[in-house]
mmCIF file of C-alpha atoms in Angstrom:
data_model
loop_
_atom_site.group_PDB
_atom_site.id
_atom_site.type_symbol
_atom_site.label_atom_id
_atom_site.label_comp_id
_atom_site.label_asym_id
_atom_site.label_seq_id
_atom_site.Cartn_x
_atom_site.Cartn_y
_atom_site.Cartn_z
ATOM 1 C CA MET C 1 -9.386 36.107 -38.814
ATOM 2 C CA LEU C 2 -11.219 33.097 -39.768
ATOM 3 C CA ASN C 3 -8.016 31.074 -40.057
ATOM 4 C CA ARG C 4 -6.764 32.220 -36.642
ATOM 5 C CA MET C 5 -10.068 31.212 -35.050
ATOM 6 C CA ILE C 6 -9.838 27.794 -36.544
ATOM 7 C CA LEU C 7 -6.163 27.199 -35.654
ATOM 8 C CA ALA C 8 -6.372 28.487 -32.224
ATOM 9 C CA PRO C 9 -8.278 25.436 -30.772
ATOM 10 C CA ILE C 10 -5.773 23.221 -32.373
ATOM 11 C CA VAL C 11 -2.809 24.763 -31.042
ATOM 12 C CA ILE C 12 -4.429 24.571 -27.551
ATOM 13 C CA ALA C 13 -5.160 20.975 -27.930
ATOM 14 C CA VAL C 14 -1.693 20.116 -29.124
ATOM 15 C CA ALA C 15 -0.032 22.135 -26.161
ATOM 16 C CA ALA C 16 -2.532 20.169 -23.804
ATOM 17 C CA THR C 17 -1.613 16.944 -25.323
ATOM 18 C CA ALA C 18 2.163 17.670 -24.898
ATOM 19 C CA SER C 19 1.426 18.803 -21.284
ATOM 20 C CA GLN C 20 -0.322 15.512 -20.588
ATOM 21 C CA ALA C 21 2.475 13.492 -22.265
ATOM 22 C CA GLN C 22 5.280 15.241 -20.113
ATOM 23 C CA GLN C 23 3.154 14.507 -16.981
ATOM 24 C CA ALA C 24 2.886 10.897 -17.939
ATOM 25 C CA ASP C 25 6.725 10.729 -18.424
ATOM 26 C CA GLN C 26 7.092 12.324 -15.037
ATOM 27 C CA SER C 27 4.820 9.963 -13.260
ATOM 28 C CA GLN C 28 6.684 6.959 -14.713
ATOM 29 C CA GLU C 29 10.001 8.529 -13.600
ATOM 30 C CA LEU C 30 8.653 9.111 -10.294
ATOM 31 C CA PHE C 31 7.302 5.766 -10.055
ATOM 32 C CA GLU C 32 10.646 4.315 -10.874
ATOM 33 C CA VAL C 33 12.514 6.589 -8.584
ATOM 34 C CA LEU C 34 10.375 5.681 -5.603
ATOM 35 C CA GLU C 35 11.259 1.936 -6.363
ATOM 36 C CA LEU C 36 7.660 0.987 -6.598
ATOM 37 C CA PRO C 37 8.274 -1.971 -8.851
ATOM 38 C CA GLN C 38 10.481 -3.489 -6.415
ATOM 39 C CA MET C 39 8.198 -2.701 -3.575
ATOM 40 C CA ILE C 40 5.471 -4.237 -5.509
ATOM 41 C CA GLN C 41 7.386 -7.439 -5.916
ATOM 42 C CA ILE C 42 7.834 -7.681 -2.038
ATOM 43 C CA MET C 43 4.168 -7.079 -1.581
ATOM 44 C CA ARG C 44 3.695 -10.157 -3.823
ATOM 45 C CA GLU C 45 5.856 -12.352 -1.588
ATOM 46 C CA GLU C 46 3.933 -11.008 1.439
ATOM 47 C CA GLY C 47 0.659 -11.967 -0.376
ATOM 48 C CA LEU C 48 1.854 -15.229 -1.112
ATOM 49 C CA GLY C 49 2.515 -15.867 2.716
ATOM 50 C CA TYR C 50 -0.907 -14.270 3.505
ATOM 51 C CA GLY C 51 -2.488 -16.845 0.768
ATOM 52 C CA GLU C 52 -0.657 -19.715 2.678
ATOM 53 C CA GLU C 53 -2.205 -18.687 5.942
ATOM 54 C CA ILE C 54 -5.524 -18.744 4.179
ATOM 55 C CA GLY C 55 -4.804 -22.156 2.702
ATOM 56 C CA LEU C 56 -4.057 -23.681 5.996
ATOM 57 C CA ASP C 57 -7.457 -22.468 7.357
ATOM 58 C CA LEU C 58 -9.272 -24.031 4.209
ATOM 59 C CA PHE C 59 -7.234 -27.262 3.995
ATOM 60 C CA ALA C 60 -6.176 -27.793 7.619
ATOM 61 C CA GLU C 61 -3.417 -30.167 6.932
ATOM 62 C CA ARG C 62 -2.193 -29.818 3.509
ATOM 63 C CA ILE C 63 -2.392 -26.834 1.088
ATOM 64 C CA SER C 64 -3.710 -27.769 -2.101
ATOM 65 C CA PRO C 65 -1.269 -26.859 -5.318
ATOM 66 C CA LYS C 66 -4.404 -25.420 -6.988
ATOM 67 C CA TRP C 67 -4.862 -23.303 -4.091
ATOM 68 C CA GLU C 68 -1.108 -22.148 -4.326
ATOM 69 C CA ASP C 69 -1.684 -21.510 -8.171
ATOM 70 C CA ALA C 70 -4.773 -19.386 -7.579
ATOM 71 C CA VAL C 71 -2.972 -17.203 -5.090
ATOM 72 C CA SER C 72 -0.009 -16.810 -7.143
ATOM 73 C CA GLN C 73 -2.264 -15.650 -10.144
ATOM 74 C CA ILE C 74 -4.259 -13.218 -7.705
ATOM 75 C CA TYR C 75 -0.945 -11.694 -6.792
ATOM 76 C CA ASP C 76 0.334 -11.493 -10.331
ATOM 77 C CA ALA C 77 3.027 -8.865 -10.067
ATOM 78 C CA ASP C 78 3.003 -7.505 -13.648
ATOM 79 C CA ARG C 79 -0.809 -6.989 -13.215
ATOM 80 C CA MET C 80 -0.447 -5.391 -9.865
ATOM 81 C CA GLN C 81 2.430 -2.926 -10.978
ATOM 82 C CA ALA C 82 0.232 -1.961 -14.081
ATOM 83 C CA GLU C 83 -2.987 -1.114 -12.081
ATOM 84 C CA VAL C 84 -0.893 0.673 -9.319
ATOM 85 C CA PHE C 85 0.853 2.690 -11.892
ATOM 86 C CA ALA C 86 -2.310 3.568 -13.744
ATOM 87 C CA GLN C 87 -3.945 4.778 -10.486
ATOM 88 C CA PHE C 88 -0.804 6.536 -9.276
ATOM 89 C CA ARG C 89 -0.708 8.379 -12.505
ATOM 90 C CA ALA C 90 -4.228 9.370 -12.388
ATOM 91 C CA SER C 91 -4.001 10.617 -8.940
ATOM 92 C CA LEU C 92 -0.862 12.728 -9.498
ATOM 93 C CA GLU C 93 -2.723 14.476 -12.453
ATOM 94 C CA GLY C 94 -2.159 18.557 -11.952
ATOM 95 C CA ASP C 95 0.063 17.703 -9.035
ATOM 96 C CA ASP C 96 3.652 19.313 -8.550
ATOM 97 C CA ILE C 97 5.480 16.265 -9.697
ATOM 98 C CA ASP C 98 8.637 18.491 -10.074
ATOM 99 C CA SER C 99 8.906 18.898 -6.243
ATOM 100 C CA MET C 100 8.560 15.403 -5.742
ATOM 101 C CA LEU C 101 11.456 14.439 -8.196
ATOM 102 C CA ALA C 102 13.573 17.055 -6.774
ATOM 103 C CA PHE C 103 13.446 15.726 -3.340
ATOM 104 C CA PHE C 104 13.640 11.902 -4.020
ATOM 105 C CA THR C 105 16.229 12.275 -6.913
ATOM 106 C CA THR C 106 18.759 13.949 -4.429
ATOM 107 C CA GLU C 107 19.876 13.297 -0.937
ATOM 108 C CA PRO C 108 18.376 12.336 1.615
ATOM 109 C CA GLY C 109 15.515 11.344 -0.672
ATOM 110 C CA ARG C 110 17.305 8.674 -2.481
ATOM 111 C CA THR C 111 18.744 7.302 0.526
ATOM 112 C CA ILE C 112 15.148 7.174 2.196
ATOM 113 C CA ILE C 113 13.770 5.205 -0.409
ATOM 114 C CA SER C 114 16.609 2.595 -0.451
ATOM 115 C CA LEU C 115 16.045 2.219 3.219
ATOM 116 C CA GLU C 116 12.367 1.660 3.021
ATOM 117 C CA VAL C 117 12.689 -1.048 0.513
ATOM 118 C CA SER C 118 15.528 -2.825 2.228
ATOM 119 C CA ALA C 119 13.325 -2.696 5.363
ATOM 120 C CA ARG C 120 10.323 -3.850 3.755
ATOM 121 C CA ARG C 121 12.180 -6.899 2.194
ATOM 122 C CA ALA C 122 13.891 -7.612 5.640
ATOM 123 C CA LEU C 123 10.566 -8.017 7.195
ATOM 124 C CA LEU C 124 9.560 -11.016 5.041
ATOM 125 C CA ASP C 125 11.708 -12.810 7.680
ATOM 126 C CA GLU C 126 9.571 -13.520 10.528
ATOM 127 C CA ALA C 127 12.439 -13.370 12.921
ATOM 128 C CA VAL C 128 13.474 -9.998 11.713
ATOM 129 C CA GLU C 129 9.848 -8.739 12.112
ATOM 130 C CA GLU C 130 9.554 -9.833 15.706
ATOM 131 C CA ALA C 131 12.900 -8.273 16.576
ATOM 132 C CA SER C 132 11.690 -4.897 15.007
ATOM 133 C CA LYS C 133 8.583 -5.132 16.858
ATOM 134 C CA GLU C 134 10.404 -5.564 20.314
ATOM 135 C CA ALA C 135 12.907 -2.829 19.519
ATOM 136 C CA SER C 136 9.886 -0.505 18.409
ATOM 137 C CA ALA C 137 8.152 -1.133 21.569
ATOM 138 C CA ILE C 138 11.138 -0.314 23.731
ATOM 139 C CA ALA C 139 11.762 3.024 21.966
ATOM 140 C CA ILE C 140 8.033 3.938 22.243
ATOM 141 C CA GLU C 141 8.078 2.968 26.029
ATOM 142 C CA ASP C 142 11.281 5.035 26.346
ATOM 143 C CA GLU C 143 9.902 7.784 24.292
ATOM 144 C CA THR C 144 13.311 8.338 22.438
ATOM 145 C CA GLU C 145 14.014 11.034 20.452
ATOM 146 C CA ARG C 146 14.033 8.975 17.157
ATOM 147 C CA TYR C 147 10.482 7.489 18.274
ATOM 148 C CA VAL C 148 9.317 11.282 18.755
ATOM 149 C CA GLN C 149 10.534 12.014 15.122
ATOM 150 C CA VAL C 150 8.916 9.002 13.621
ATOM 151 C CA LYS C 151 5.706 9.743 15.413
ATOM 152 C CA THR C 152 5.623 13.374 13.859
ATOM 153 C CA PHE C 153 6.344 11.853 10.584
ATOM 154 C CA VAL C 154 3.434 9.125 11.022
ATOM 155 C CA GLU C 155 0.938 12.058 12.111
ATOM 156 C CA ALA C 156 1.983 14.419 9.498
ATOM 157 C CA ASN C 157 0.972 11.526 6.706
ATOM 158 C CA ASP C 158 -1.795 10.281 8.861
ATOM 159 C CA LEU C 159 -0.328 6.757 8.393
ATOM 160 C CA VAL C 160 -2.255 4.889 11.028
ATOM 161 C CA GLU C 161 -5.587 5.926 10.208
ATOM 162 C CA THR C 162 -5.087 5.584 6.373
ATOM 163 C CA ASN C 163 -3.850 2.204 6.893
ATOM 164 C CA VAL C 164 -6.492 1.103 9.312
ATOM 165 C CA VAL C 165 -9.238 2.347 6.872
ATOM 166 C CA GLY C 166 -7.280 0.414 4.001
ATOM 167 C CA ALA C 167 -7.125 -2.791 5.981
ATOM 168 C CA MET C 168 -10.904 -2.637 7.028
ATOM 169 C CA ASN C 169 -11.841 -1.882 3.406
ATOM 170 C CA SER C 170 -9.792 -4.994 2.189
ATOM 171 C CA ASN C 171 -11.371 -7.002 4.993
ATOM 172 C CA TYR C 172 -14.933 -6.038 3.701
ATOM 173 C CA ALA C 173 -13.906 -6.788 -0.015
ATOM 174 C CA PHE C 174 -12.631 -10.216 1.174
ATOM 175 C CA TYR C 175 -15.856 -10.978 3.022
ATOM 176 C CA MET C 176 -17.930 -9.743 0.153
ATOM 177 C CA GLY C 177 -15.994 -12.216 -2.051
ATOM 178 C CA LEU C 178 -16.823 -14.909 0.213
ATOM 179 C CA VAL C 179 -20.714 -13.930 0.189
ATOM 180 C CA ASP C 180 -20.701 -13.541 -3.334
ATOM 181 C CA GLY C 181 -18.926 -16.828 -3.959
ATOM 182 C CA GLY C 182 -21.657 -18.729 -2.055
ATOM 183 C CA ALA C 183 -19.562 -19.533 0.922
ATOM 184 C CA MET C 184 -21.643 -17.725 3.497
ATOM 185 C CA PRO C 185 -25.426 -17.951 4.468
ATOM 186 C CA GLN C 186 -27.532 -16.885 1.608
ATOM 187 C CA ASP C 187 -29.529 -14.650 4.552
ATOM 188 C CA LEU C 188 -26.406 -12.749 5.447
ATOM 189 C CA THR C 189 -26.897 -9.139 4.702
ATOM 190 C CA GLU C 190 -24.373 -6.361 3.857
ATOM 191 C CA GLU C 191 -25.253 -4.644 7.051
ATOM 192 C CA GLN C 192 -24.127 -7.798 8.977
ATOM 193 C CA VAL C 193 -20.916 -7.792 7.112
ATOM 194 C CA LEU C 194 -20.322 -4.297 7.860
ATOM 195 C CA ILE C 195 -20.843 -4.819 11.428
ATOM 196 C CA ASP C 196 -18.494 -7.848 11.571
ATOM 197 C CA VAL C 197 -15.691 -5.734 9.935
ATOM 198 C CA TRP C 198 -16.161 -2.877 12.379
ATOM 199 C CA SER C 199 -16.039 -5.190 15.256
ATOM 200 C CA GLN C 200 -12.408 -6.070 14.107
ATOM 201 C CA GLU C 201 -11.374 -2.122 14.102
ATOM 202 C CA PRO C 202 -9.783 -2.059 17.617
ATOM 203 C CA GLU C 203 -7.653 -5.200 16.820
ATOM 204 C CA ILE C 204 -6.725 -3.796 13.296
ATOM 205 C CA ARG C 205 -5.831 -0.461 14.916
ATOM 206 C CA VAL C 206 -3.381 -1.945 17.464
ATOM 207 C CA ASN C 207 -1.812 -4.225 14.836
ATOM 208 C CA THR C 208 -1.368 -1.483 12.242
ATOM 209 C CA THR C 209 0.185 0.888 14.717
ATOM 210 C CA GLU C 210 2.650 -1.787 15.866
ATOM 211 C CA TRP C 211 3.538 -2.484 12.297
ATOM 212 C CA VAL C 212 3.885 1.096 11.056
ATOM 213 C CA TYR C 213 6.179 1.994 13.860
ATOM 214 C CA SER C 214 8.291 -1.052 13.803
ATOM 215 C CA PHE C 215 8.505 -0.736 10.001
ATOM 216 C CA LEU C 216 9.522 2.906 10.164
ATOM 217 C CA MET C 217 11.789 2.707 13.306
ATOM 218 C CA MET C 218 13.782 0.037 11.422
ATOM 219 C CA ALA C 219 13.892 1.735 8.179
ATOM 220 C CA TYR C 220 14.999 5.155 9.412
ATOM 221 C CA GLN C 221 17.316 4.033 12.036
ATOM 222 C CA PRO C 222 20.614 4.669 9.850
ATOM 223 C CA LEU C 223 19.249 8.233 9.073
ATOM 224 C CA SER C 224 20.673 11.307 10.741
ATOM 225 C CA ASP C 225 18.034 13.484 12.730
ATOM 226 C CA GLU C 226 18.634 16.202 10.184
ATOM 227 C CA ASP C 227 17.912 13.928 7.331
ATOM 228 C CA LEU C 228 14.731 12.661 8.919
ATOM 229 C CA GLU C 229 13.576 16.294 9.756
ATOM 230 C CA ALA C 230 14.045 17.052 6.027
ATOM 231 C CA TYR C 231 11.758 14.329 5.171
ATOM 232 C CA ILE C 232 9.283 15.322 7.791
ATOM 233 C CA ALA C 233 9.549 18.762 6.446
ATOM 234 C CA PHE C 234 8.830 17.707 2.879
ATOM 235 C CA SER C 235 5.927 15.584 3.786
ATOM 236 C CA LYS C 236 4.329 18.548 5.196
ATOM 237 C CA THR C 237 4.503 20.271 1.888
ATOM 238 C CA GLU C 238 1.613 20.425 -0.602
ATOM 239 C CA ALA C 239 3.660 18.127 -2.930
ATOM 240 C CA GLY C 240 4.390 15.774 -0.006
ATOM 241 C CA GLN C 241 0.789 15.444 0.890
ATOM 242 C CA ASP C 242 -0.145 14.892 -2.635
ATOM 243 C CA LEU C 243 2.330 12.133 -3.078
ATOM 244 C CA ASN C 244 1.103 10.522 0.007
ATOM 245 C CA ASP C 245 -2.403 10.803 -1.158
ATOM 246 C CA ALA C 246 -1.463 9.378 -4.365
ATOM 247 C CA MET C 247 0.234 6.380 -2.975
ATOM 248 C CA PHE C 248 -2.768 5.457 -0.825
ATOM 249 C CA GLU C 249 -5.267 5.826 -3.615
ATOM 250 C CA ALA C 250 -3.030 3.520 -5.988
ATOM 251 C CA PHE C 251 -2.589 0.799 -3.637
ATOM 252 C CA ASP C 252 -5.798 0.734 -1.715
ATOM 253 C CA GLY C 253 -7.842 0.040 -4.839
ATOM 254 C CA VAL C 254 -5.568 -2.481 -6.119
ATOM 255 C CA PHE C 255 -5.600 -4.391 -2.709
ATOM 256 C CA GLU C 256 -9.356 -4.149 -2.339
ATOM 257 C CA ASN C 257 -9.467 -5.933 -5.556
ATOM 258 C CA ILE C 258 -6.879 -8.612 -4.442
ATOM 259 C CA SER C 259 -8.892 -9.202 -1.307
ATOM 260 C CA ARG C 260 -12.116 -9.582 -3.198
ATOM 261 C CA ALA C 261 -10.396 -12.041 -5.486
ATOM 262 C CA LEU C 262 -9.173 -14.145 -2.632
ATOM 263 C CA GLY C 263 -12.380 -14.172 -0.959
ATOM 264 C CA LEU C 264 -14.122 -15.477 -4.226
ATOM 265 C CA ALA C 265 -11.311 -18.068 -4.570
ATOM 266 C CA SER C 266 -11.608 -19.032 -1.030
ATOM 267 C CA ALA C 267 -15.330 -19.603 -1.476
ATOM 268 C CA GLU C 268 -14.774 -21.777 -4.633
ATOM 269 C CA PHE C 269 -12.361 -23.963 -2.553
ATOM 270 C CA MET C 270 -14.864 -24.201 0.387
ATOM 271 C CA THR C 271 -17.827 -25.024 -1.687
ATOM 272 C CA GLN C 272 -15.858 -27.707 -3.593
ATOM 273 C CA GLN C 273 -14.805 -29.413 -0.239
ATOM 274 C CA ASP C 274 -18.436 -29.322 1.061
ATOM 275 C CA ILE C 275 -19.447 -31.350 -2.198
#
């Protein structure tokens, strides 16, 4: 009896470790199946473009090579991928990853992921982005059947609200980076920063809604109604909702850190110019 009492916790511990290792492997597989490394690389390219916009504001006529280097380091793809995956895996702990893999390793899941990545990459082209927005606006105005389907998908995943919150948190992080970097008045309070960020909410909501619908309408255009309905149905399951939550938790934290780093870097360059 004594030996059994001593060994039982060891057996349980080994079983728990094996289960954790299996889930870690599944999380890695799901990360790859969802093509998140490719998506992160696209987000880096988007970030470099955003950094260029900030640089034009900072330097007016010519962007400093040092600024380009700073932005490139902030949007380091390897670090972004490591941070996103770490949070993604943690957020999925205890969730039904088997069901997630079952959907996205078969059709229409595999095609859906490919279409999402292709559309996100295509939107790096400003002309494509504008055309996508125009086409989406027409579909919304006409209330086409595809728009109604996409609207159902957006609402099922709360995509507008979660993206608005994420954008506002990133704006706040950027602003606080400026404050902590000494680029803002010393008497500026956190409450004043929050008020300013909240004043941007209506514009952020309009822009976010426009982007979400233009992206999804473009990405899912080749899908049949049946395939999109299958995706909507999966999104409404517990596994689908858990995956959606994990995705936002993984990316939001990383982009808040990036925004703060951009704020700090901007403050550094701004104060150098003042000198």
